[in-house]
CSV table of C-alpha atoms and ligand atoms in Angstrom, one decimal:
chain,number,residue,atom,x,y,z
A,1,MET,CA,0.0,0.0,0.0
A,2,ASN,CA,1.6,3.2,-1.2
A,3,VAL,CA,0.3,5.6,1.3
A,4,GLU,CA,2.9,8.4,0.8
A,5,ARG,CA,2.2,8.5,-2.8
A,6,ILE,CA,-1.6,8.7,-2.3
A,7,LEU,CA,-1.3,11.4,0.3
A,8,ALA,CA,1.0,13.5,-1.9
A,9,LEU,CA,-1.4,13.2,-4.8
A,10,LEU,CA,-4.4,14.0,-2.7
A,11,THR,CA,-2.7,17.0,-1.1
A,12,LEU,CA,-1.8,18.3,-4.5
A,13,ILE,CA,-5.4,17.9,-5.7
A,14,VAL,CA,-6.9,19.4,-2.5
A,15,SER,CA,-4.6,22.4,-2.5
A,16,CYS,CA,-5.7,23.2,-6.0
A,17,VAL,CA,-9.4,22.9,-5.5
A,18,ARG,CA,-11.6,25.3,-7.4
A,19,ALA,CA,-14.9,24.4,-8.8
A,20,ARG,CA,-14.3,25.9,-12.2
A,21,MET,CA,-14.2,22.6,-14.0
A,22,ASP,CA,-17.1,20.3,-14.7
A,23,ALA,CA,-16.8,16.5,-14.7
A,24,TYR,CA,-19.1,14.4,-16.8
A,25,MET,CA,-19.3,10.7,-16.7
A,26,THR,CA,-19.7,9.4,-20.2
A,27,ALA,CA,-19.9,5.6,-19.7
A,28,ILE,CA,-20.0,2.9,-17.0
A,29,GLU,CA,-19.1,-0.8,-17.2
A,30,CYS,CA,-19.2,-3.4,-14.5
A,31,PRO,CA,-17.9,-6.8,-15.7
A,32,ASN,CA,-18.6,-9.7,-13.3
A,33,TYR,CA,-15.7,-12.2,-13.2
A,34,LEU,CA,-17.2,-14.4,-10.5
A,35,PRO,CA,-20.9,-14.9,-11.1
A,36,GLU,CA,-21.1,-17.9,-8.7
A,37,LEU,CA,-20.4,-15.5,-5.9
A,38,VAL,CA,-21.6,-12.2,-7.3
A,39,THR,CA,-25.1,-13.4,-8.3
A,40,ASN,CA,-26.4,-10.1,-9.4
A,41,LEU,CA,-24.5,-7.1,-10.6
A,42,SER,CA,-25.8,-4.2,-12.6
A,43,CYS,CA,-24.7,-0.6,-13.1
A,44,HIS,CA,-26.3,2.4,-14.7
A,45,LEU,CA,-25.3,5.9,-15.6
A,46,ASP,CA,-28.0,8.6,-15.5
A,47,ARG,CA,-26.8,11.5,-17.6
A,48,SER,CA,-30.0,13.5,-17.4
A,49,SER,CA,-29.4,17.2,-16.5
A,50,GLN,CA,-31.8,16.9,-13.5
A,51,SER,CA,-29.4,14.4,-11.9
A,52,ASN,CA,-26.3,16.3,-12.9
A,53,GLY,CA,-24.8,12.9,-13.9
A,54,THR,CA,-24.9,10.2,-11.3
A,55,PHE,CA,-24.3,6.4,-11.3
A,56,SER,CA,-26.0,3.5,-9.6
A,57,VAL,CA,-24.9,0.0,-8.9
A,58,ASN,CA,-26.8,-3.1,-7.6
A,59,LEU,CA,-25.1,-6.1,-6.2
A,60,THR,CA,-26.1,-9.4,-4.5
A,61,LEU,CA,-23.7,-12.0,-3.1
A,62,ALA,CA,-24.2,-15.8,-2.7
A,63,LYS,CA,-22.1,-16.0,0.4
A,64,ASP,CA,-21.1,-13.6,3.3
A,65,VAL,CA,-17.9,-11.8,2.3
A,66,LYS,CA,-15.5,-10.3,4.8
A,67,ASP,CA,-12.4,-10.1,2.6
A,68,ILE,CA,-12.7,-7.3,0.1
A,69,LYS,CA,-9.6,-5.9,-1.5
A,70,GLY,CA,-9.2,-3.7,-4.5
A,71,THR,CA,-6.9,-1.9,-6.9
A,72,TYR,CA,-7.9,1.5,-8.0
A,73,ILE,CA,-6.4,3.1,-11.0
A,74,PHE,CA,-7.3,6.6,-12.1
A,75,SER,CA,-6.0,7.3,-15.6
A,76,ILE,CA,-6.0,10.4,-17.7
A,77,LYS,CA,-6.0,10.6,-21.4
A,78,ARG,CA,-4.8,13.8,-23.1
A,79,GLY,CA,-4.5,13.6,-26.8
A,80,SER,CA,-3.0,10.1,-27.4
A,81,THR,CA,-1.1,10.1,-24.1
A,82,ILE,CA,-2.4,8.0,-21.2
A,83,ASN,CA,-1.1,8.5,-17.7
A,84,ASN,CA,-2.0,6.3,-14.8
A,85,TYR,CA,-2.5,9.0,-12.3
A,86,THR,CA,-2.6,6.8,-9.3
A,87,ALA,CA,-2.8,3.1,-8.4
A,88,ILE,CA,-4.0,2.4,-4.9
A,89,GLU,CA,-4.3,-0.9,-3.2
A,90,MET,CA,-7.3,-0.8,-0.8
A,91,ASP,CA,-8.6,-3.0,1.9
A,92,TYR,CA,-12.3,-2.0,1.8
A,93,CYS,CA,-13.2,-3.8,5.0
A,94,GLN,CA,-10.6,-1.7,6.8
A,95,ALA,CA,-11.7,1.4,5.0
A,96,LEU,CA,-15.3,0.9,5.9
A,97,SER,CA,-14.7,0.8,9.6
A,98,SER,CA,-12.0,3.5,9.8
A,99,LEU,CA,-12.7,7.2,9.9
A,100,GLN,CA,-11.1,8.9,6.9
A,101,SER,CA,-9.0,11.9,8.0
A,102,ASN,CA,-7.9,12.7,4.4
A,103,PHE,CA,-10.1,15.3,2.8
A,104,LEU,CA,-10.5,13.5,-0.5
A,105,LEU,CA,-11.1,10.0,0.9
A,106,LYS,CA,-13.5,11.5,3.4
A,107,MET,CA,-15.4,13.1,0.5
A,108,ILE,CA,-15.7,9.8,-1.3
A,109,ALA,CA,-16.7,8.0,1.9
A,110,ASP,CA,-19.3,10.6,2.7
A,111,GLU,CA,-20.9,10.4,-0.7
A,112,LEU,CA,-21.0,6.6,-0.4
A,113,ARG,CA,-22.6,6.9,3.0
A,114,ARG,CA,-25.2,9.2,1.5
A,115,SER,CA,-25.9,7.1,-1.6
A,116,ALA,CA,-25.2,3.5,-0.6
A,117,ASN,CA,-26.5,1.0,1.9
A,118,PHE,CA,-23.1,-0.6,2.6
A,119,PRO,CA,-22.5,-1.9,6.1
A,120,LEU,CA,-20.4,0.1,8.6
A,121,GLN,CA,-18.2,-3.0,8.8
A,122,CYS,CA,-17.7,-6.3,7.0
A,123,PRO,CA,-19.1,-8.8,6.3
A,124,PHE,CA,-21.3,-8.0,3.4
A,125,LYS,CA,-24.2,-10.4,3.9
A,126,MET,CA,-25.3,-13.1,1.5
A,127,LYS,CA,-28.5,-12.5,-0.5
A,128,LYS,CA,-28.9,-8.9,0.6
A,129,LEU,CA,-29.3,-6.3,-2.2
A,130,TYR,CA,-26.5,-3.8,-1.8
A,131,TYR,CA,-26.8,-0.6,-3.8
A,132,ILE,CA,-25.1,2.6,-4.6
A,133,ASN,CA,-28.0,4.9,-5.7
A,134,ARG,CA,-27.2,8.1,-7.6
A,135,TYR,CA,-23.6,8.7,-6.6
A,136,THR,CA,-22.5,12.1,-7.7
A,137,ILE,CA,-19.0,13.3,-8.6
A,138,ASN,CA,-18.1,16.2,-6.5
A,139,PRO,CA,-16.6,19.0,-8.7
A,140,LYS,CA,-14.3,19.9,-5.8
A,141,MET,CA,-12.4,16.8,-6.6
A,142,ILE,CA,-11.1,18.3,-9.8
A,143,PRO,CA,-8.1,20.6,-9.7
A,144,SER,CA,-8.7,24.0,-11.2
A,145,TYR,CA,-5.7,23.8,-13.4
A,146,ALA,CA,-6.9,20.5,-15.0
A,147,PRO,CA,-6.9,21.0,-18.8
A,148,GLU,CA,-9.7,19.5,-20.8
A,149,LEU,CA,-9.2,15.8,-20.7
A,150,ASN,CA,-10.8,12.3,-20.6
A,151,PHE,CA,-10.5,10.2,-17.5
A,152,LYS,CA,-11.0,6.5,-16.6
A,153,SER,CA,-11.7,5.4,-13.1
A,154,ASP,CA,-11.0,1.7,-12.8
A,155,CYS,CA,-11.8,-0.2,-9.6
A,156,LEU,CA,-10.9,-3.9,-9.6
A,157,ILE,CA,-12.3,-5.7,-6.6
A,158,SER,CA,-11.4,-9.1,-5.3
A,159,LEU,CA,-13.7,-11.0,-2.9
A,160,ASN,CA,-12.4,-13.7,-0.6
A,161,LYS,CA,-9.1,-13.4,-2.6
A,162,ARG,CA,-10.6,-14.1,-6.0
A,163,LYS,CA,-10.9,-11.5,-8.8
A,164,ALA,CA,-14.6,-10.7,-8.7
A,165,LEU,CA,-15.8,-7.6,-10.3
A,166,ARG,CA,-14.7,-4.3,-11.8
A,167,LEU,CA,-16.3,-0.8,-11.9
A,168,ILE,CA,-15.1,1.3,-14.8
A,169,ILE,CA,-16.3,4.8,-15.2
A,170,HIS,CA,-15.3,6.9,-18.3
A,171,GLY,CA,-15.6,10.6,-18.1
A,172,ARG,CA,-14.6,14.0,-19.3
A,173,VAL,CA,-13.5,17.1,-17.6
A,174,VAL,CA,-14.1,20.5,-19.3
A,175,ARG,CA,-13.8,24.1,-18.3
A,176,ARG,CA,-17.1,25.4,-17.1
A,177,ARG,CA,-18.9,27.7,-19.5
A,178,SER,CA,-19.9,30.9,-17.9
A,179,SER,CA,-23.7,30.8,-17.3
A,180,ARG,CA,-24.1,34.5,-17.6
B,1,NAG,C1,-31.2,-11.0,-8.9
B,1,NAG,O1,-32.1,-10.0,-9.2
B,1,NAG,C2,-33.4,-10.4,-9.7
B,1,NAG,C3,-34.1,-9.2,-10.2
B,1,NAG,O2,-34.0,-8.2,-9.3
B,1,NAG,C4,-34.1,-11.2,-8.6
B,1,NAG,O3,-35.3,-11.7,-9.1
B,1,NAG,C5,-33.2,-12.4,-8.2
B,1,NAG,O4,-33.8,-13.0,-7.1
B,1,NAG,C6,-31.8,-11.9,-7.8
B,1,NAG,N1,-31.0,-13.0,-7.6
B,1,NAG,C7,-30.3,-13.2,-6.4
B,1,NAG,C8,-29.5,-14.4,-6.3
B,1,NAG,O5,-30.3,-12.3,-5.6
B,2,NAG,C1,-31.4,-1.7,-8.7
B,2,NAG,O1,-32.6,-2.4,-8.2
B,2,NAG,C2,-33.7,-1.5,-8.0
B,2,NAG,C3,-34.8,-2.3,-7.3
B,2,NAG,O2,-35.0,-3.6,-7.9
B,2,NAG,C4,-34.1,-1.0,-9.4
B,2,NAG,O3,-35.2,-0.1,-9.3
B,2,NAG,C5,-32.9,-0.2,-10.0
B,2,NAG,O4,-33.2,0.2,-11.3
B,2,NAG,C6,-31.7,-1.1,-10.0
B,2,NAG,N1,-30.5,-0.4,-10.4
B,2,NAG,C7,-29.6,-0.8,-11.2
B,2,NAG,C8,-28.4,0.0,-11.5
B,2,NAG,O5,-29.7,-2.0,-11.7
B,3,NAG,C1,-27.8,20.0,-10.1
B,3,NAG,O1,-26.9,21.1,-10.1
B,3,NAG,C2,-27.7,22.3,-9.9
B,3,NAG,C3,-26.7,23.5,-10.1
B,3,NAG,O2,-25.5,23.3,-9.4
B,3,NAG,C4,-28.2,22.3,-8.5
B,3,NAG,O3,-28.9,23.5,-8.2
B,3,NAG,C5,-29.2,21.1,-8.4
B,3,NAG,O4,-29.6,21.0,-7.0
B,3,NAG,C6,-28.5,19.8,-8.8
B,3,NAG,N1,-29.4,18.7,-8.8
B,3,NAG,C7,-29.2,17.6,-8.2
B,3,NAG,C8,-30.3,16.5,-8.3
B,3,NAG,O5,-28.2,17.4,-7.5
B,4,NAG,C1,-1.7,1.8,-16.8
B,4,NAG,O1,-2.4,0.8,-16.1
B,4,NAG,C2,-2.8,-0.3,-17.0
B,4,NAG,C3,-3.6,-1.3,-16.2
B,4,NAG,O2,-4.8,-0.8,-15.9
B,4,NAG,C4,-1.6,-0.9,-17.6
B,4,NAG,O3,-2.0,-1.9,-18.5
B,4,NAG,C5,-0.8,0.2,-18.4
B,4,NAG,O4,0.4,-0.4,-18.9
B,4,NAG,C6,-0.4,1.3,-17.4
B,4,NAG,N1,0.2,2.4,-18.2
B,4,NAG,C7,1.2,3.1,-17.7
B,4,NAG,C8,1.7,4.2,-18.6
B,4,NAG,O5,1.7,2.9,-16.6
């Protein structure tokens, strides 16, 4: 777990926060690699202007799961250049039960708490419908100097040490047009 690198990156982002950029999600995919454990998995992007762009996920498990690890890669494409902005190894069970002191992780955790019915600690229970309902990207997460670019947020999750599912969100960041 590369904590220093994450914190350096997050500090950089947070120190540059200005809400002058808009982020749009353009596509979502959620491949299921372990259908015998992940019995139901669906994801949906709502791009209507009323929702300001949100995504939703439904998930049901065939067994209780108390080992959830993941790799998170945020990559940015500018022209034909792709940069992997950050690759984070996460222990989600640990993350669920610990208070996030970092501004950005706290923002993500707070939005999940608002939009999802995840437990406050593992296990995730078998046969329960877990959902993320209308998760919204917070524009404060985007640095003000960000040029117009495409991004990919790729979260690969393993359950009980087996590669299980992935949540990939494609999006675009553009300078906000003045509304006046
Ligand atoms: C999967 O979802 C469908 C439709 O919501 C439901 O009928 C079915 O029982 C679910 N399967 C499991 C294993 O939860
Ligand atoms: C999740 O399940 C609920 C209730 O069955 C349904 O209304 C909603 O459309 C589903 N969302 C997704 C992303 O599949
Ligand atoms: C969408 O954004 C507008 C302007 O920022 C805001 O007033 C409105 O409440 C937002 N709608 C939702 C559903 O979040
Ligand atoms: C970025 O990560 C992907 C895996 O998602 C890898 O295939 C690719 O080689 C990486 N690119 C760079 C420039 O590190």
